[in-house]
Coordinates of C-alpha atoms in Angstrom, one line a residue:
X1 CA 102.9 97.5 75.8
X2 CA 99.4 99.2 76.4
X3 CA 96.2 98.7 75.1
X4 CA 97.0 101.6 72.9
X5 CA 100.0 100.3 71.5
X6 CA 102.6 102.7 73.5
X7 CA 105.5 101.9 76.1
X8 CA 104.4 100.2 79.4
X9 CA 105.9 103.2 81.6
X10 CA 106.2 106.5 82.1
X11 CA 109.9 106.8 81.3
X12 CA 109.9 104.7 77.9
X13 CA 107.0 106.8 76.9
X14 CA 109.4 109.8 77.1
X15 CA 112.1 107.9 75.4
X16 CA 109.9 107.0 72.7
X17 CA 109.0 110.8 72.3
X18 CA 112.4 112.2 72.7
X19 CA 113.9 109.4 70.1
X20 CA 110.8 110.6 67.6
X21 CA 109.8 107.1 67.6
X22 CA 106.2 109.2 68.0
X23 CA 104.6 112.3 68.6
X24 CA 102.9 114.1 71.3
X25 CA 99.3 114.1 69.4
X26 CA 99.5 110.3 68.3
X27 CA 100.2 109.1 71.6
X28 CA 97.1 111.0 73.1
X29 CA 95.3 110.3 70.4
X30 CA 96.2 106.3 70.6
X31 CA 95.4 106.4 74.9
X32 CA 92.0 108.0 73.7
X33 CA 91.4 105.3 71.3
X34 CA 92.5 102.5 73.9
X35 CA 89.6 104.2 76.1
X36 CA 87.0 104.5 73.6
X37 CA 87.4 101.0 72.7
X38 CA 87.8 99.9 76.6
X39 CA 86.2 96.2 78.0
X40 CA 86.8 96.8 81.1
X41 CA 83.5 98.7 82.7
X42 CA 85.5 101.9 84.0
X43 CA 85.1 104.8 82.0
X44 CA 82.1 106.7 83.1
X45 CA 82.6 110.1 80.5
X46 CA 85.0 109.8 77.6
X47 CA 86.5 113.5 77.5
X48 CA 86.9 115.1 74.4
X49 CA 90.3 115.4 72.5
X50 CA 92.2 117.6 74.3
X51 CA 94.8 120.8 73.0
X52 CA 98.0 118.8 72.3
X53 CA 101.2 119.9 74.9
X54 CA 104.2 120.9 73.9
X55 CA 106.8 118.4 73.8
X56 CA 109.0 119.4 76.4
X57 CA 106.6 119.7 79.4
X58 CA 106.9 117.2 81.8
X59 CA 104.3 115.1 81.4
X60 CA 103.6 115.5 77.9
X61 CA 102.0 113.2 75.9
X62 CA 101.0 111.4 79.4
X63 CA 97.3 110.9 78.7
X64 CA 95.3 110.5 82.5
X65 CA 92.0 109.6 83.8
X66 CA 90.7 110.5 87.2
X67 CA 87.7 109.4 89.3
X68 CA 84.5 111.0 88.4
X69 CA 84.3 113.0 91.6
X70 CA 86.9 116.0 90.0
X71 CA 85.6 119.4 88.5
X72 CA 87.2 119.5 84.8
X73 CA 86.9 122.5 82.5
X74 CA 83.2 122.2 81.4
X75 CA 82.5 119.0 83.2
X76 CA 80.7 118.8 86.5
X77 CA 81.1 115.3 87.8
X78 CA 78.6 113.1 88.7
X79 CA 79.9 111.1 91.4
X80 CA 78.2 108.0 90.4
X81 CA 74.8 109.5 91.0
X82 CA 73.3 109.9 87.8
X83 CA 73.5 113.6 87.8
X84 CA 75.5 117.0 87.7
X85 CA 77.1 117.7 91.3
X86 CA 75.4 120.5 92.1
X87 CA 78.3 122.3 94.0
X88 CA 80.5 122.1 91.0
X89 CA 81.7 125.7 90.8
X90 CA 85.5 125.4 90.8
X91 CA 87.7 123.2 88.5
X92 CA 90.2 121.2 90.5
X93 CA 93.8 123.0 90.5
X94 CA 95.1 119.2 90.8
X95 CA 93.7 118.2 87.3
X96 CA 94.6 121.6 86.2
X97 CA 98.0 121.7 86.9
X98 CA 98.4 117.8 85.5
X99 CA 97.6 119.4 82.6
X100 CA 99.6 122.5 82.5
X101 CA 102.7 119.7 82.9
X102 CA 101.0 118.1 79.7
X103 CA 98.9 115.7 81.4
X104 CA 95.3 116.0 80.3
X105 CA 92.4 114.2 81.2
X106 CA 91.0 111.8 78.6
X107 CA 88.3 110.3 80.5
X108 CA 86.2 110.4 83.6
X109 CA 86.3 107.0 85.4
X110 CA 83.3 105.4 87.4
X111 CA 83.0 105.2 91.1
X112 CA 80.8 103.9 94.0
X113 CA 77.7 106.1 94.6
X114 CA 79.4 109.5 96.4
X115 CA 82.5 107.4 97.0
X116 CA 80.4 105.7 99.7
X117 CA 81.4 102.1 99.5
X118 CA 85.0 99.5 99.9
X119 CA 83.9 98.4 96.4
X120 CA 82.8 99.6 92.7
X121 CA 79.5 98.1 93.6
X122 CA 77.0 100.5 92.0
X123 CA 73.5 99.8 90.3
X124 CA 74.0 102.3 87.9
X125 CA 77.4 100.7 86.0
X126 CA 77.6 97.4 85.7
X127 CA 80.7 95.9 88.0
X128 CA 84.1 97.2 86.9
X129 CA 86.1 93.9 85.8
X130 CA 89.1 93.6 87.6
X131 CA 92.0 93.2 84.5
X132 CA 94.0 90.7 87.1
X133 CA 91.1 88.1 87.4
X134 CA 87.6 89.0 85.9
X135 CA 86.6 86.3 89.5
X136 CA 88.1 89.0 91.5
X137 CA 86.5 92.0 93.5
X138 CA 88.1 95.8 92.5
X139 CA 87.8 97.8 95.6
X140 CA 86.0 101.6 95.6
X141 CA 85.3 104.0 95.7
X142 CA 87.8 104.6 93.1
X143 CA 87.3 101.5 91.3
X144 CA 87.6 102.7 88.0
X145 CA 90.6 104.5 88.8
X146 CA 92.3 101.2 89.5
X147 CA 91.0 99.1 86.9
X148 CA 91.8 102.2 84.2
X149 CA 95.5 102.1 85.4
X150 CA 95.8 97.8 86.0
X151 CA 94.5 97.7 82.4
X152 CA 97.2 100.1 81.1
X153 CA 94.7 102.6 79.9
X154 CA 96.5 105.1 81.6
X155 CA 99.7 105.8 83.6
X156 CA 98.1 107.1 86.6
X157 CA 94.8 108.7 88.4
X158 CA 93.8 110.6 90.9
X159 CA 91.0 109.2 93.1
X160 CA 90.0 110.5 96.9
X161 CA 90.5 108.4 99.8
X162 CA 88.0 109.0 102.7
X163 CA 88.3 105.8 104.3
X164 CA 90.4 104.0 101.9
X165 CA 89.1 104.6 98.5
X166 CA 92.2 104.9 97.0
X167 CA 94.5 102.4 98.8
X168 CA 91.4 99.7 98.5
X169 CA 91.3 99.5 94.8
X170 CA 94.9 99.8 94.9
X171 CA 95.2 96.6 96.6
X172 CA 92.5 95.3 94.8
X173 CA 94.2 95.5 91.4
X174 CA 98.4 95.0 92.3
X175 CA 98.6 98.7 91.9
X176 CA 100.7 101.1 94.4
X177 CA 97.8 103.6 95.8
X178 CA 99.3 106.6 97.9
X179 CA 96.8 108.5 100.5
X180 CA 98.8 111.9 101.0
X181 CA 99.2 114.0 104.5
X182 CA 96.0 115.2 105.1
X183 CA 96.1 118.9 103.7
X184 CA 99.0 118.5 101.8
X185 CA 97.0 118.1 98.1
X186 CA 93.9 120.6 97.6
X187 CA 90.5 119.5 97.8
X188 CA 88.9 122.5 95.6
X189 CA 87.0 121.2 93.0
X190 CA 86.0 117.9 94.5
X191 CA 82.4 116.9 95.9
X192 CA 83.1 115.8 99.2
X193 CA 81.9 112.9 101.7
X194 CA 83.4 113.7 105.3
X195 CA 85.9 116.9 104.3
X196 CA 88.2 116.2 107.4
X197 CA 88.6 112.7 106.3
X198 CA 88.7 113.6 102.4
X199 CA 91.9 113.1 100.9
X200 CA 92.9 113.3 96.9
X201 CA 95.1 110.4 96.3
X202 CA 97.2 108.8 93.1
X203 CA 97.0 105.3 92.0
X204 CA 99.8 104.2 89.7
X205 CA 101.7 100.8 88.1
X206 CA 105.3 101.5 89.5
X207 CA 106.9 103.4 91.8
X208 CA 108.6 105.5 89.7
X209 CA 105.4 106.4 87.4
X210 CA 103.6 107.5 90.8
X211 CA 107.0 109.9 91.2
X212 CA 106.8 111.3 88.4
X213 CA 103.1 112.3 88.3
X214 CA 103.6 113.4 92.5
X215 CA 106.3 115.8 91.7
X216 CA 104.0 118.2 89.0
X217 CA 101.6 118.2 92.4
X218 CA 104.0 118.6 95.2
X219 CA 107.5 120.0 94.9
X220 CA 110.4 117.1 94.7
X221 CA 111.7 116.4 98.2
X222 CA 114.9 114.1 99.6
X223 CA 114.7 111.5 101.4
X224 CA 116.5 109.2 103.3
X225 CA 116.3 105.9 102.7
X226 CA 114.2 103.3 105.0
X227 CA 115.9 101.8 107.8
X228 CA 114.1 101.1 110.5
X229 CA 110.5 99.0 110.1
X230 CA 108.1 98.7 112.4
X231 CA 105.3 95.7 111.7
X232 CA 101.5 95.1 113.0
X233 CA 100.1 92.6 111.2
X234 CA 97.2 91.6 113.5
X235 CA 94.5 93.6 114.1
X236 CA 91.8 93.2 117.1
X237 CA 89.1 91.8 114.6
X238 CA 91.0 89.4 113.4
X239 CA 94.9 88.3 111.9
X240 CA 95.5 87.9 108.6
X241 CA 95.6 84.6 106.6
X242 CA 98.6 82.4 106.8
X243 CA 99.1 82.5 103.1
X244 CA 99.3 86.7 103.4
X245 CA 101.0 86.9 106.7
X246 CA 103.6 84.5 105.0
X247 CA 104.2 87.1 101.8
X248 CA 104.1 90.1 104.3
X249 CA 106.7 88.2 106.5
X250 CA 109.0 87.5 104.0
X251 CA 109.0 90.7 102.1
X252 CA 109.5 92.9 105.7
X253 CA 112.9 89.9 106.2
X254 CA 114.3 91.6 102.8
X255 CA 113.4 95.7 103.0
X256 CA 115.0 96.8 105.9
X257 CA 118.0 96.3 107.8
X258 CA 116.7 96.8 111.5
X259 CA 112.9 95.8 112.0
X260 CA 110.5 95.7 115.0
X261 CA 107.1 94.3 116.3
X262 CA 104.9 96.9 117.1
X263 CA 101.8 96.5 119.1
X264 CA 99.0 99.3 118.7
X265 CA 96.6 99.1 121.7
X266 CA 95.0 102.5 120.2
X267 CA 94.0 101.3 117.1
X268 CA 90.1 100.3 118.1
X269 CA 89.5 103.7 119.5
X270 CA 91.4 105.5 116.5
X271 CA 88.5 103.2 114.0
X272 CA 85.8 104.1 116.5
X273 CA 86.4 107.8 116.3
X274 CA 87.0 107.8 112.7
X275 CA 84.2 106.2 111.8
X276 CA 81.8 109.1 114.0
X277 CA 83.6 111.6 111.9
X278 CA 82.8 109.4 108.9
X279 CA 79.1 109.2 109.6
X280 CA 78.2 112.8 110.9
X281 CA 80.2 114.2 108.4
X282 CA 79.0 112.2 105.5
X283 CA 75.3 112.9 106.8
X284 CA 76.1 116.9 107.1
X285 CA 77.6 116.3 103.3
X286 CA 74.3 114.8 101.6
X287 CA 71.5 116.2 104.2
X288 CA 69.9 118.1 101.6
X289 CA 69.1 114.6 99.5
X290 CA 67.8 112.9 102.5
X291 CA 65.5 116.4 102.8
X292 CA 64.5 115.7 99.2
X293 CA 66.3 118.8 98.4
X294 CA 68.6 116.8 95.4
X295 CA 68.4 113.6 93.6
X296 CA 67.7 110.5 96.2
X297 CA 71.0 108.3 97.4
X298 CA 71.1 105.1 96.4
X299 CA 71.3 102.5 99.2
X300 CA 74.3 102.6 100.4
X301 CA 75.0 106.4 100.3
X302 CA 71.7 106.4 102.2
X303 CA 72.8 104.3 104.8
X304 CA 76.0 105.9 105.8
X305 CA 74.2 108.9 105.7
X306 CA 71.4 108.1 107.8
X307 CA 73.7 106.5 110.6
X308 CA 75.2 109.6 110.7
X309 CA 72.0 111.4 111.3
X310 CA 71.5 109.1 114.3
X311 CA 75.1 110.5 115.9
X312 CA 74.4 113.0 118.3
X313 CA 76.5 116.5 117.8
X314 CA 78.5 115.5 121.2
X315 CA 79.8 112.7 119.6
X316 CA 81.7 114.1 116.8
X317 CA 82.7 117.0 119.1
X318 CA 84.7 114.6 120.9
X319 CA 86.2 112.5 117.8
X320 CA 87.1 115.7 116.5
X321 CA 89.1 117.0 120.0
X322 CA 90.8 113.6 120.2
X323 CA 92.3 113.8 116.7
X324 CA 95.3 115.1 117.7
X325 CA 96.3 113.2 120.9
X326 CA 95.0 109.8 119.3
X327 CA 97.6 111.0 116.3
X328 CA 100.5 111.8 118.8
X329 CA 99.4 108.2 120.7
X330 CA 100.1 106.8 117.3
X331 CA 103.2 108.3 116.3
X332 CA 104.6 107.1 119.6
X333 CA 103.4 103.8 119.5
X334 CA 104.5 103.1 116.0
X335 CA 107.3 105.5 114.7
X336 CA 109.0 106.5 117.6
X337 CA 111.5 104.0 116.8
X338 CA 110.7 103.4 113.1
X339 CA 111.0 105.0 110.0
X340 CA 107.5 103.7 108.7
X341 CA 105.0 101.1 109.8
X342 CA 104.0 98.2 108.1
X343 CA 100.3 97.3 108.7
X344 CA 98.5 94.5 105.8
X345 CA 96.3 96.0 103.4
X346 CA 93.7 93.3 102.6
X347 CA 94.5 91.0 105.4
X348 CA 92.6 87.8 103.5
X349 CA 93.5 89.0 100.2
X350 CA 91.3 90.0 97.4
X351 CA 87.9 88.3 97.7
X352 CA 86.0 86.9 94.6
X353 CA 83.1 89.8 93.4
X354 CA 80.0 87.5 94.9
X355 CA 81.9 87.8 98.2
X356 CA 81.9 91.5 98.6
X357 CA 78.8 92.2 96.3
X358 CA 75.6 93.0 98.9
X359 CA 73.2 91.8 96.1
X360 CA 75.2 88.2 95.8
X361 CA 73.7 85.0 97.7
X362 CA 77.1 84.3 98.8
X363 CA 77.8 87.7 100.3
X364 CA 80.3 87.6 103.4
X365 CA 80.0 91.0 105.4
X366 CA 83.2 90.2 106.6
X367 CA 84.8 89.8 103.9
X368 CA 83.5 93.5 103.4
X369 CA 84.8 94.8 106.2
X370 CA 88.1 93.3 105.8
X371 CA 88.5 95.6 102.8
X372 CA 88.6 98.7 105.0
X373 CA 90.1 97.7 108.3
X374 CA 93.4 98.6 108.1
X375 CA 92.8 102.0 106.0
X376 CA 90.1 104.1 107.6
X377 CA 91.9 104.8 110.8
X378 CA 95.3 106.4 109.2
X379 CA 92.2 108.8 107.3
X380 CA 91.7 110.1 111.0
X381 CA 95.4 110.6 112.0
X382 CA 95.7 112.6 108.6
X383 CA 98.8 110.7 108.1
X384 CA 100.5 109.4 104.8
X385 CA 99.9 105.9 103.7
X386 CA 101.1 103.6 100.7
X387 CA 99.6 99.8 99.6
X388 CA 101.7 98.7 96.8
X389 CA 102.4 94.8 96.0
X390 CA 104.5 92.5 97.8
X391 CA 103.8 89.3 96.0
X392 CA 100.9 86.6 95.2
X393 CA 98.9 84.8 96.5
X394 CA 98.2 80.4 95.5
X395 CA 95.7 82.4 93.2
X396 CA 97.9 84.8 91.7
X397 CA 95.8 87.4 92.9
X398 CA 98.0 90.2 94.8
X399 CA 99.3 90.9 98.2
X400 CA 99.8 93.8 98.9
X401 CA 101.7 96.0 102.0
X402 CA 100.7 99.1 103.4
X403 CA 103.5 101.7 104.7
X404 CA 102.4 104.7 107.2
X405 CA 104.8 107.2 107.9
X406 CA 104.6 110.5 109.8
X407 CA 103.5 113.8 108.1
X408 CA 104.9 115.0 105.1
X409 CA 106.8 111.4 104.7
X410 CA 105.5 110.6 100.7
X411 CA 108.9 111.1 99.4
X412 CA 110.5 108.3 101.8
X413 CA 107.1 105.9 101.8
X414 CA 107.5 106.6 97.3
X415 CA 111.6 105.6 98.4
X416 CA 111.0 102.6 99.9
X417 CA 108.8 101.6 97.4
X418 CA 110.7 101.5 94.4
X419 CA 113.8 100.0 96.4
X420 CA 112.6 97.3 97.6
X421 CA 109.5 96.2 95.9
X422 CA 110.2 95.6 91.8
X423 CA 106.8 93.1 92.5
X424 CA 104.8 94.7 89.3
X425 CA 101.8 92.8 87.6
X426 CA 102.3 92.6 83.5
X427 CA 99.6 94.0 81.4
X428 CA 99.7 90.8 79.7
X429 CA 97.4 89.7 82.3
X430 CA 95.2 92.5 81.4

């Protein structure tokens, strides 16, 4: 059960509706309640009550929660800033056709600073509390996201993913987080970071409640089922932890009948690049603060902002011509022969909060830059990624996978999935 009381899934919510065992408006009314009432440190705005759906939609009764970076009907977010985005002039046809499918928004959920950060570290909310372990980190910069859906607050979210936002927290919290094809979800309505690099994502408990919010956004597609892996476990900063390369190992033995070793010799230049796009773009998106044209950046906007004032124009010139041969280098490297690569997603697992935390005496910066390693590049190839749990570590914290596959490939990525990774974390723990 949920904090409010109702079914632990999408499906047996709809049961429960269909059998009468509850209506439409008491079930919103209860995932309101649950929010209102929340312990968690992740709800920035709680929304109020919205119109109450028909029963038959989709989606009703469904309530959501989405990162405060969305414009909602007569909400401009703030984008953990402290203040009205100022280039709020279009709600978000995502939220708005959630809705339509009987999915409103109940709540606006915290974030890091402009989505600028691999944590929910931000001065202006204290830390998010991860539901799994209160010891452990919960990634950003759609923290709250994660730790609204890991607590069973809601079903699902919508975050962005620029460099990882969404897959981060994802991994963070034993969630599945998906980072669509570049393109393929709208970014109207959203305050961006790096717009080539911006992505709306989904952050869900299962599989098949992530399907079933996906398909009001993007039309139902088939897929064939996985049969080919390719894995790359170590990256050229460093390999992952026995303890995780020993879950991921065993979990890549059990999903696939025919799997490879892949090497990718491109993946340092396909960071590098990404990260210049990053920067300049980041800098071109919050120039006007740095002007004193808006509200000042906190510190770590500032910073990634500022390094990409220091770029010179050449340099993303070039990032931005490469794009598509470093994606074709990619795609030939690792999914010429494969269905979908296999990379880690937090290749030391989830680090304790005074790890990650730039404020905490026992701050590790790599430890920081672990969190983003494996994600920020696939930003930069525009191609589809997954993180959803494989296991646990000694801790009982999660391990989690991440599956790329080529363009357009969420449908098989969502597949695979839900065959071959039941691993879900109980809201008990919550």
């Amino acid at each position: 059960m949920t904090p409010a009381g109702l079914p632990a899934s999408i499906a047996a919510l709809r049961a429960a509706l269909a059998g009468g065992e509850l209506s439409v408006a008491d079930a919103l009314a209860a995932q309101r309640e649950a929010f209102a009432r929340q312990r968690w440190d992740c709800v920035a705005n709680l929304l109020p009550a919205p119109p109450i759906p028909a029963r038959n939609l989709p989606l009703a009764g469904v309530g959501l929660a989405h990162k405060d970076i969305f414009v909602l009907p007569e909400h401009a977010p703030h984008c953990g800033a402290g203040y009205a985005w100022p280039g709020a002039d279009e709600v978000s046809p995502l939220v708005q056709g959630l809705a339509a499918a009987g999915a409103p928004p109940l709540a606006t959920l915290v974030m890091a600073e402009h989505a600028c950060g691999a944590t929910g570290e931000n001065p202006r909310y204290p830390l998010p509390q991860n539901p799994l372990d209160a010891q452990a980190a919960v990634g950003g910069s759609s923290s709250g996201s994660a730790v609204a859906v890991a607590a069973g607050l809601c079903y699902a979210s919508l975050g962005t993913d620029t460099a990882g936002s969404v897959r981060i927290p994802a991994a963070t919290c034993g969630l599945l987080g998906l980072k669509p094809t570049a393109g393929l979800l709208s970014n109207r309505g959203v305050a961006p970071l790096a717009p080539s690099l911006d992505t709306v994502g989904l952050l869900a408990r299962s599989a098949d409640d992530l399907r079933r919010v996906w398909e009001q956004l993007v039309p139902a597609a088939q897929s064939e089922p996985v049969q080919r892996i390719g894995t790359c476990w170590r990256h050229p900063e460093g390999e992952p932890d026995a303890e995780v390369l020993t879950v991921l190992e065993d979990y890549a033995d059990r999903c696939a009948p025919q799997r490879r070793e892949v090497a990718l010799p491109g993946l340092s230049e396909w960071s590098r690049l990404g990260q210049t796009v990053l920067y300049a773009q980041a800098y071109a998106s919050h120039a006007p603060a740095l002007r004193g044209q808006e509200p000042a950046l906190g510190s770590l906007a500032r910073a990634l902002a500022l390094t990409g004032a220091a770029l010179p124009e050449a340099w993303l010139a070039q990032a931005q011509a490469e794009r598509d041969r470093c994606t074709r280098d990619f795609l030939a490297q690792a999914l010429a022969d494969n269905d979908v690569l296999l990379t880690p997603a937090l290749p030391r697992g989830v680090p304790d909060w005074e790890q990650v935390l730039t404020t905490s005496a026992r701050f590790e910066a790599r430890r920081l830059l672990d969190m983003f390693r494996w994600f920020a590049f696939v930003n930069y190839l525009g191609l589809p990624a997954l993180v959803f749990p494989v296991g646990r570590d000694r801790r009982g914290r999660p391990v989690c996978v991440q599956a790329i596959g080529r363009a357009g490939a969420e449908a098989r990525l969502l597949a695979l999935a839900q065959a071959s990774s039941p691993f879900t974390f109980s809201l008990s723990q919550g």
